[in-house]
Coordinates of C-alpha atoms and ligand atoms in Angstrom, one line a residue:
X3 CA 2.9 -99.5 3.3
X4 CA -1.1 -98.5 2.2
X5 CA -3.1 -101.2 0.7
X6 CA -3.8 -100.5 -3.0
X7 CA -8.0 -98.8 -3.9
X8 CA -9.7 -101.8 -4.4
X9 CA -7.8 -104.4 -2.9
X10 CA -10.9 -105.0 0.3
X11 CA -13.4 -105.9 -2.6
X12 CA -14.1 -108.7 -3.4
X13 CA -12.8 -110.4 -7.1
X14 CA -15.7 -111.4 -9.4
X15 CA -14.5 -112.3 -12.0
X16 CA -10.5 -112.3 -12.1
X17 CA -7.9 -110.9 -15.1
X18 CA -6.8 -114.6 -16.4
X19 CA -10.6 -115.6 -16.8
X20 CA -11.7 -112.6 -18.5
X21 CA -8.5 -112.8 -20.8
X22 CA -9.8 -115.9 -21.8
X23 CA -13.6 -115.4 -22.3
X24 CA -12.1 -111.8 -24.4
X25 CA -10.3 -114.1 -26.4
X26 CA -13.1 -116.7 -27.1
X27 CA -15.4 -113.2 -28.0
X28 CA -12.6 -112.1 -30.4
X29 CA -12.4 -115.8 -32.1
X30 CA -16.5 -115.7 -32.5
X31 CA -16.6 -112.0 -33.7
X32 CA -13.9 -113.0 -36.4
X33 CA -15.3 -115.9 -38.1
X34 CA -18.6 -114.0 -38.0
X35 CA -17.2 -111.1 -39.8
X36 CA -14.9 -112.9 -41.9
X37 CA -13.3 -111.3 -45.0
X38 CA -15.8 -107.9 -43.8
X39 CA -13.9 -104.7 -42.0
X40 CA -15.8 -103.8 -38.9
X41 CA -15.6 -100.8 -37.6
X42 CA -15.6 -100.7 -33.3
X43 CA -17.3 -98.1 -31.7
X44 CA -16.5 -97.8 -27.6
X45 CA -18.6 -96.2 -25.4
X46 CA -16.2 -94.3 -23.0
X47 CA -15.8 -94.4 -20.9
X48 CA -16.3 -98.0 -19.3
X49 CA -15.8 -100.0 -22.2
X50 CA -11.9 -98.3 -22.7
X51 CA -10.0 -101.3 -21.5
X52 CA -12.4 -104.1 -23.3
X53 CA -12.2 -102.6 -26.6
X54 CA -8.3 -102.6 -26.2
X55 CA -8.1 -106.1 -25.4
X56 CA -10.6 -107.3 -27.9
X57 CA -9.8 -105.2 -31.0
X58 CA -5.8 -107.2 -30.4
X59 CA -7.7 -110.1 -30.7
X60 CA -9.6 -109.6 -33.8
X61 CA -8.4 -111.1 -36.7
X62 CA -10.0 -109.0 -39.3
X63 CA -9.6 -105.3 -40.6
X64 CA -10.6 -103.5 -37.8
X65 CA -11.4 -99.7 -37.5
X66 CA -12.5 -97.9 -34.1
X67 CA -14.3 -95.0 -33.0
X68 CA -15.5 -93.3 -30.0
X69 CA -19.0 -92.3 -28.9
X70 CA -18.9 -90.7 -25.4
X71 CA -21.9 -90.2 -23.6
X72 CA -22.8 -89.6 -19.4
X73 CA -25.3 -90.5 -17.5
X74 CA -27.1 -87.6 -15.8
X75 CA -25.9 -88.2 -11.9
X76 CA -23.3 -90.2 -10.0
X77 CA -25.3 -92.6 -8.5
X78 CA -24.1 -96.8 -8.3
X79 CA -26.8 -97.4 -10.8
X80 CA -27.6 -95.4 -14.0
X81 CA -30.2 -93.3 -14.6
X82 CA -31.4 -93.6 -18.0
X83 CA -31.3 -90.0 -18.9
X84 CA -28.0 -89.8 -21.4
X85 CA -26.1 -87.6 -23.1
X86 CA -23.8 -87.9 -25.7
X87 CA -20.6 -85.8 -24.6
X88 CA -17.6 -86.8 -27.4
X89 CA -19.7 -87.6 -30.8
X90 CA -18.0 -90.1 -33.6
X91 CA -15.8 -88.8 -34.9
X92 CA -15.9 -90.6 -38.9
X93 CA -19.1 -91.2 -40.3
X94 CA -20.9 -94.8 -40.0
X95 CA -22.9 -94.8 -43.1
X96 CA -22.6 -97.8 -44.8
X97 CA -20.7 -100.0 -42.5
X98 CA -20.4 -103.4 -40.6
X99 CA -20.8 -101.5 -36.8
X100 CA -20.7 -103.1 -33.4
X101 CA -20.5 -101.2 -30.2
X102 CA -18.7 -102.2 -27.8
X103 CA -19.7 -102.0 -23.6
X104 CA -18.4 -102.9 -20.2
X105 CA -21.6 -103.7 -19.2
X106 CA -25.6 -104.4 -20.3
X107 CA -27.8 -103.3 -17.1
X108 CA -31.3 -101.7 -17.4
X109 CA -30.9 -101.2 -21.3
X110 CA -31.5 -97.8 -21.4
X111 CA -28.3 -96.3 -22.6
X112 CA -28.1 -99.4 -25.5
X113 CA -31.3 -98.5 -26.7
X114 CA -31.2 -94.9 -26.9
X115 CA -27.3 -95.2 -28.7
X116 CA -29.0 -97.9 -30.9
X117 CA -31.6 -94.9 -31.9
X118 CA -28.9 -92.6 -32.2
X119 CA -26.6 -94.7 -34.2
X120 CA -29.4 -96.4 -36.8
X121 CA -29.8 -93.1 -37.6
X122 CA -26.6 -92.7 -39.5
X123 CA -27.7 -95.8 -41.3
X124 CA -24.9 -98.3 -40.7
X125 CA -25.0 -101.7 -42.6
X126 CA -25.4 -103.4 -40.3
X127 CA -24.7 -102.8 -36.4
X128 CA -24.6 -105.2 -33.2
X129 CA -23.1 -104.9 -29.4
X130 CA -20.7 -106.7 -27.8
X131 CA -21.2 -106.5 -23.8
X132 CA -19.1 -107.7 -21.5
X133 CA -20.9 -108.3 -18.8
X134 CA -24.1 -108.2 -18.4
X135 CA -27.1 -108.4 -16.0
X136 CA -30.8 -109.4 -17.1
X137 CA -32.0 -109.4 -13.9
X138 CA -31.8 -105.8 -14.1
X139 CA -33.5 -104.6 -17.3
X140 CA -36.1 -102.5 -17.9
X141 CA -35.7 -102.1 -21.8
X142 CA -36.3 -104.6 -23.9
X143 CA -32.5 -104.7 -25.7
X144 CA -30.1 -108.0 -25.5
X145 CA -26.5 -107.8 -26.7
X146 CA -25.5 -110.2 -29.8
X147 CA -22.6 -111.1 -28.0
X148 CA -22.1 -111.5 -24.0
X149 CA -18.9 -111.6 -21.9
X150 CA -20.4 -112.7 -18.4
X151 CA -24.3 -112.6 -17.2
X152 CA -23.7 -112.3 -13.9
X153 CA -26.0 -111.3 -10.6
X154 CA -27.3 -107.7 -9.7
X155 CA -24.6 -107.3 -7.8
X156 CA -22.4 -103.4 -8.2
X157 CA -18.8 -104.9 -9.9
X158 CA -16.1 -101.8 -10.7
X159 CA -12.9 -102.7 -12.2
X160 CA -11.4 -103.5 -15.6
X161 CA -12.8 -100.2 -17.1
X162 CA -16.0 -100.0 -14.8
X163 CA -16.3 -97.9 -11.8
X164 CA -17.6 -96.2 -8.7
X165 CA -17.5 -92.7 -8.7
X166 CA -14.6 -92.9 -11.6
X167 CA -12.9 -95.0 -9.7
X168 CA -11.5 -98.8 -9.8
X169 CA -11.2 -98.2 -13.6
X170 CA -7.6 -99.3 -14.1
X171 CA -8.1 -102.4 -11.7
X172 CA -7.8 -105.1 -13.8
X173 CA -10.2 -107.7 -12.3
X174 CA -14.0 -106.8 -11.8
X175 CA -14.5 -106.5 -8.4
X176 CA -18.1 -106.7 -5.9
X177 CA -18.1 -103.3 -4.6
X178 CA -20.5 -102.9 -1.5
X179 CA -21.7 -99.6 0.5
X180 CA -20.0 -100.3 3.3
Ligands
LIG29 C1 -22.3 -98.0 -18.0 C2 -22.0 -98.8 -19.1 C3 -23.4 -98.3 -20.3 C4 -24.4 -98.2 -19.1 C5 -25.2 -99.8 -18.9 O1 -22.0 -96.9 -18.4 O2 -20.5 -98.1 -20.0 O3 -23.2 -97.1 -20.7 O4 -24.1 -98.2 -17.7 O5 -26.6 -99.3 -18.2 P1 -28.0 -99.1 -18.6 O6 -28.1 -100.4 -19.4 O7 -28.4 -99.3 -16.9 O8 -28.5 -98.1 -19.6 P2 -22.0 -95.3 -16.9 O9 -23.3 -94.8 -16.9 O10 -21.4 -95.9 -15.9 O11 -20.7 -94.5 -17.6 P3 -19.0 -94.5 -17.7 O12 -19.1 -96.4 -18.7 O13 -18.9 -93.8 -18.7 O14 -18.7 -95.7 -16.5

């Protein structure tokens, strides 16, 4: 029998640990936005798994939209050069908006996205990221909500990829070049 993809990779965050932290984040966000409708904007592709789990634990009036972006190149780490490949479907003007990301790394993507989305005049704009790698930051940005702060290792699974693989894994694993 063939081994499952990624079964050779070391688990950094198992599914149970992630699920527990996602519930905590959802409780905190629900308390902070209590009584206010919230628009989640998921950044594709990496955020789709996290957004699906987070949204289902929010005790709020929630709507969801997606923005699809692509970094130029196919490297392990983002180059900072970003292009939008799918824009928002609905206006965010006057809304409380929470950007949902899988990982905040150098900060270049978020800095770009923040500029693009603030131009649409939301009432508020915040960021929740499942993973934060502050040691990699080159831009002065921070997330409002962080699931896990992780060291500078390349991770895949739970939405994150290596060369488009491993996004479907239920946990976050460390990918190392062999
Ligand atoms: C990841 C992640 C962020 C970005 C963060 O996306 O989803 O958008 O990198 O990196 P930065 O802070 O260094 O800019 P990626 O380019 O891997 O695309 P994907 O979401 O489609 O996997």
